[in-house]
mmCIF file of C-alpha atoms and ligand atoms in Angstrom:
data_model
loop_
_atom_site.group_PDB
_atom_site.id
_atom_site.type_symbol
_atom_site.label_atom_id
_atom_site.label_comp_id
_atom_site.label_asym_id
_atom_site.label_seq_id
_atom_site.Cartn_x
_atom_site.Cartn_y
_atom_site.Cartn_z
ATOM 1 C CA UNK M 275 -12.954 3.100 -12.037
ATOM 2 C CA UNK M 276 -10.832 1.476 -15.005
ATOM 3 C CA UNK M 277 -8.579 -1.259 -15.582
ATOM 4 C CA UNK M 278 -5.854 -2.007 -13.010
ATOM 5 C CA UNK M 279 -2.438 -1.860 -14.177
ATOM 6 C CA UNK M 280 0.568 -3.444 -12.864
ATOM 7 C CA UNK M 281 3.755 -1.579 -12.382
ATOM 8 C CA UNK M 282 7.205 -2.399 -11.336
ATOM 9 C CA UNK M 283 7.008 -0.070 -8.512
ATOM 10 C CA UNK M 284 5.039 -2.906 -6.921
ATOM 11 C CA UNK M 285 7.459 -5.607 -7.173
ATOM 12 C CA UNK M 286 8.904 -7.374 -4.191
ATOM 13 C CA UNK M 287 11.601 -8.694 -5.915
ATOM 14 C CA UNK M 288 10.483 -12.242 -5.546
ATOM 15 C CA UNK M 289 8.795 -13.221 -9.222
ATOM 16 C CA UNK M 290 6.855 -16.130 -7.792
ATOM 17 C CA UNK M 291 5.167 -13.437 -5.703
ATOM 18 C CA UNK M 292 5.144 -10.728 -7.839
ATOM 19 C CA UNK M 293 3.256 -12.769 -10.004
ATOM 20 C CA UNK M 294 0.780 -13.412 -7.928
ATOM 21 C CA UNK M 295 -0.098 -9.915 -7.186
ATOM 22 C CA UNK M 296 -0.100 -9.871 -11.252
ATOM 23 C CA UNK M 297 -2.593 -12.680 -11.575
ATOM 24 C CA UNK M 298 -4.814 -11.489 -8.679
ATOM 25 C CA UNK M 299 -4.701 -7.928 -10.718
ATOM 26 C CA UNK M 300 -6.231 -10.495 -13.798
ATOM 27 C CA UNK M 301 -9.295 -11.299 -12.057
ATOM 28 C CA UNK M 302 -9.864 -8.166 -10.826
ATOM 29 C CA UNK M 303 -9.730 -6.571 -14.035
ATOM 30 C CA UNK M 304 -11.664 -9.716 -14.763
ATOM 31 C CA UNK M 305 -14.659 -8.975 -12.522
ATOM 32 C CA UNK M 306 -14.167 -5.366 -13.539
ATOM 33 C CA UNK M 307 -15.198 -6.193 -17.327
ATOM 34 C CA UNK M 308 -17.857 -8.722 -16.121
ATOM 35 C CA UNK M 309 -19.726 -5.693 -14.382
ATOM 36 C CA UNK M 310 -18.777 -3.324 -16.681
ATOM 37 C CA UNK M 311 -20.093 -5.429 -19.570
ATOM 38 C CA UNK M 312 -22.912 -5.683 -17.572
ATOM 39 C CA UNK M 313 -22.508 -9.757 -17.344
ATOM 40 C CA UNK M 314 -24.946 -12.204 -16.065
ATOM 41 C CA UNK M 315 -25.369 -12.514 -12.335
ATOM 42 C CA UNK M 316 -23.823 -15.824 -12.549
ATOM 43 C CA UNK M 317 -21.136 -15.088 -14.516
ATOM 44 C CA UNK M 318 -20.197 -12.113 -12.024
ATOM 45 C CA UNK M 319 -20.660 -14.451 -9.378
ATOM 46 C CA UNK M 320 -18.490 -17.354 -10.688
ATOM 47 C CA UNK M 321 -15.325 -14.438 -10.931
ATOM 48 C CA UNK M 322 -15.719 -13.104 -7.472
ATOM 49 C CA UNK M 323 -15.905 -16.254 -6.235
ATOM 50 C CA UNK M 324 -12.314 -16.935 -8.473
ATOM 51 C CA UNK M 325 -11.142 -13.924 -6.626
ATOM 52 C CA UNK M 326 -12.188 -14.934 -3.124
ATOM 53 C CA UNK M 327 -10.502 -18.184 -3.637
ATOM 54 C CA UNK M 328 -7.309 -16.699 -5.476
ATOM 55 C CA UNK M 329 -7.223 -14.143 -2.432
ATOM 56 C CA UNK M 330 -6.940 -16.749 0.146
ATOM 57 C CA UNK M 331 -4.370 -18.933 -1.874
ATOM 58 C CA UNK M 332 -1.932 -16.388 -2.163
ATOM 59 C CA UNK M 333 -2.300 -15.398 1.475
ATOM 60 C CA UNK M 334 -1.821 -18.665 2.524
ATOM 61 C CA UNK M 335 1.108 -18.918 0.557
ATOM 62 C CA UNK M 336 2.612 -16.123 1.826
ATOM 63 C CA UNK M 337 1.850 -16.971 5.482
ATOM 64 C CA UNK M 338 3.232 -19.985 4.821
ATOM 65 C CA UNK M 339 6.755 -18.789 3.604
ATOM 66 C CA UNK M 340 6.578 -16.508 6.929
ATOM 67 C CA UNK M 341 6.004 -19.551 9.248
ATOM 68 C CA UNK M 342 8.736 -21.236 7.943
ATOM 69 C CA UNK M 343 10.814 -18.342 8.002
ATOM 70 C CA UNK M 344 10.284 -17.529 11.500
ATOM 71 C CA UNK M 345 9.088 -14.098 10.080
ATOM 72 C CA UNK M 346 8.742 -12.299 13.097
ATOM 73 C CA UNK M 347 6.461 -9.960 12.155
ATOM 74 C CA UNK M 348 4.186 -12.775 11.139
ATOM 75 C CA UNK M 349 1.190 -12.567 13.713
ATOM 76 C CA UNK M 350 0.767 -8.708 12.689
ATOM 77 C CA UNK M 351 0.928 -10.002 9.076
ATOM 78 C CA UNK M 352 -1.562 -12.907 9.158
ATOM 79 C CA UNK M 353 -3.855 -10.314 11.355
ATOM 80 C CA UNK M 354 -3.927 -7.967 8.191
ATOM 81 C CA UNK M 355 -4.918 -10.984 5.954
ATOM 82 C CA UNK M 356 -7.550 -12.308 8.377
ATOM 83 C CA UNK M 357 -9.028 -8.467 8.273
ATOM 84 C CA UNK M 358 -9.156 -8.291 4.235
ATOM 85 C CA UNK M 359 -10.520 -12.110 4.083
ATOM 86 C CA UNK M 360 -13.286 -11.359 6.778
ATOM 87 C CA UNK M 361 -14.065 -8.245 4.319
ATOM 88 C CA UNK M 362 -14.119 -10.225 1.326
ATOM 89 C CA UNK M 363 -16.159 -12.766 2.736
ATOM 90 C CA UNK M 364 -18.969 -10.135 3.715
ATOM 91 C CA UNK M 365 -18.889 -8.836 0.470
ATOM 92 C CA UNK M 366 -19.429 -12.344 -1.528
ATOM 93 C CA UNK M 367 -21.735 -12.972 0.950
ATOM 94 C CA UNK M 368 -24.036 -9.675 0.508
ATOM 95 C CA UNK M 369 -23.702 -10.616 -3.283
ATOM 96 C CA UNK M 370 -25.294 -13.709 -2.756
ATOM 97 C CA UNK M 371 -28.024 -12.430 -0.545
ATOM 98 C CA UNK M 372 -28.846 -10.696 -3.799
ATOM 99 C CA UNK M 373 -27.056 -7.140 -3.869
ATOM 100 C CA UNK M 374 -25.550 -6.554 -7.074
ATOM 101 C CA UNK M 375 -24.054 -3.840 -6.234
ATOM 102 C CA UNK M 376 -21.164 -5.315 -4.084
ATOM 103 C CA UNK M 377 -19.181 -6.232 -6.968
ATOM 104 C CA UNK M 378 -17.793 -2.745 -7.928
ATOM 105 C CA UNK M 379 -17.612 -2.029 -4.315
ATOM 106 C CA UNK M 380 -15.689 -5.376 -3.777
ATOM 107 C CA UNK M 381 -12.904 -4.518 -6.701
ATOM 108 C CA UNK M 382 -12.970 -0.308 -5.221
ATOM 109 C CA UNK M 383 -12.154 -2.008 -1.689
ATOM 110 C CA UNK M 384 -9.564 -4.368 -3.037
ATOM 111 C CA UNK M 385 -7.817 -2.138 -5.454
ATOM 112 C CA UNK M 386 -7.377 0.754 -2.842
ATOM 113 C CA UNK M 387 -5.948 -1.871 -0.264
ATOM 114 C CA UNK M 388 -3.505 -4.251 -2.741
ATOM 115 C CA UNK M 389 -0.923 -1.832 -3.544
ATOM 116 C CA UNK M 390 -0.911 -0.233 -0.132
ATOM 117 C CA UNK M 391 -0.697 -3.708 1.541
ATOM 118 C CA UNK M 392 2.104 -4.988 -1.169
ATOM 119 C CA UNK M 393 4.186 -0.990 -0.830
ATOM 120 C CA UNK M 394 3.794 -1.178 2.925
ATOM 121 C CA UNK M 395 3.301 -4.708 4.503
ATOM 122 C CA UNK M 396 4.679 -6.898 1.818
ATOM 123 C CA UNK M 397 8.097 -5.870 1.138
ATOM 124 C CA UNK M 398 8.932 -5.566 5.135
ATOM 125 C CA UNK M 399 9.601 -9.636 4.272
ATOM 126 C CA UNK M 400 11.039 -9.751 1.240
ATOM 127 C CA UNK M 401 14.804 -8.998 3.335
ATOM 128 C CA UNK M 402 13.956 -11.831 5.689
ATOM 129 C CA UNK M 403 12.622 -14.425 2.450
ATOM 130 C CA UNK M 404 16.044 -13.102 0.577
ATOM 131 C CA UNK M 405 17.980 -14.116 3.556
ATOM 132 C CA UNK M 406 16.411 -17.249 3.331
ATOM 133 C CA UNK M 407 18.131 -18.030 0.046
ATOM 134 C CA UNK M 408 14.409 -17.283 -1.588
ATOM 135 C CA UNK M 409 15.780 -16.718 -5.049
ATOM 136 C CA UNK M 410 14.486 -13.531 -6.908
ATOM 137 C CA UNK M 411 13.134 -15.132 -10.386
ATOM 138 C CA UNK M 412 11.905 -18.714 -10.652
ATOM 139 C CA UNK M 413 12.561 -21.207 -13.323
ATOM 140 C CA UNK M 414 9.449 -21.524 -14.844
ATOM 141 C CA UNK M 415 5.719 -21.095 -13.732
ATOM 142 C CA UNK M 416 4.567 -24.114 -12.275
ATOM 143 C CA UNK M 417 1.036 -23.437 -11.962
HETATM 144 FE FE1 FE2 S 48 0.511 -9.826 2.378
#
């Protein structure tokens, strides 16, 4: 595997979104040179654990915009995320039982699905966000 690169064929035309795809992209190519480096176990630990967390925030953020959207392909959605978070969840857990090989297998799992999720579930809300009066690019990054 190598470095993940973002490309503008992924974008859902909503820049607060797209960059969040771009930043969880960051700490998987961040995790990616932690195990490629061949990084303590902490230190591989302490970025999964970033990308666990990051993965739920964004979800939540984009479950969030569907609820008060009245998205209604929301249930199917939030069923996908629930799926991927149960996933990641039994990953960082086998990694803290003590197999370091999860990590690589983690990021493999995760790569494959993020652009396939983004290309195929993702931009089915971008016309009902739009709609919304979501505006395309934001003002500044707030966080
Ligand atoms: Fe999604």
């Amino acid at each position: 595997m190598s470095m993940i690169m973002w490309d503008d064929a992924y974008s859902v035309e909503i820049q607060e979104i797209d960059e969040q795809h771009k930043c969880l992209i960051e700490i998987m190519n961040e995790l990616y040179t932690a195990l490629a480096n061949k990084s303590n176990r902490d230190l591989v630990g302490d970025v999964l654990d970033k990308l666990v967390d990051y993965t739920k925030v964004h979800f939540a953020v984009e479950e969030t915009l569907m609820r008060i959207f009245h998205y209604d392909e929301y249930e199917e959605h939030k069923a996908i995320h629930d799926r991927i978070v149960k996933r990641v969840l039994e990953y960082q857990g086998q990694f803290r039982a003590g197999n370091d090989k999860v990590g690589m297998e983690l990021l493999m799992f995760l790569k494959d699905w993020l652009f396939d999720h983004i290309n195929k579930v993702d931009k089915r809300y971008v016309k009902t966000f739009h709609k919304h009066g979501v505006k395309k690019n934001w003002l500044k990054r707030f966080w």
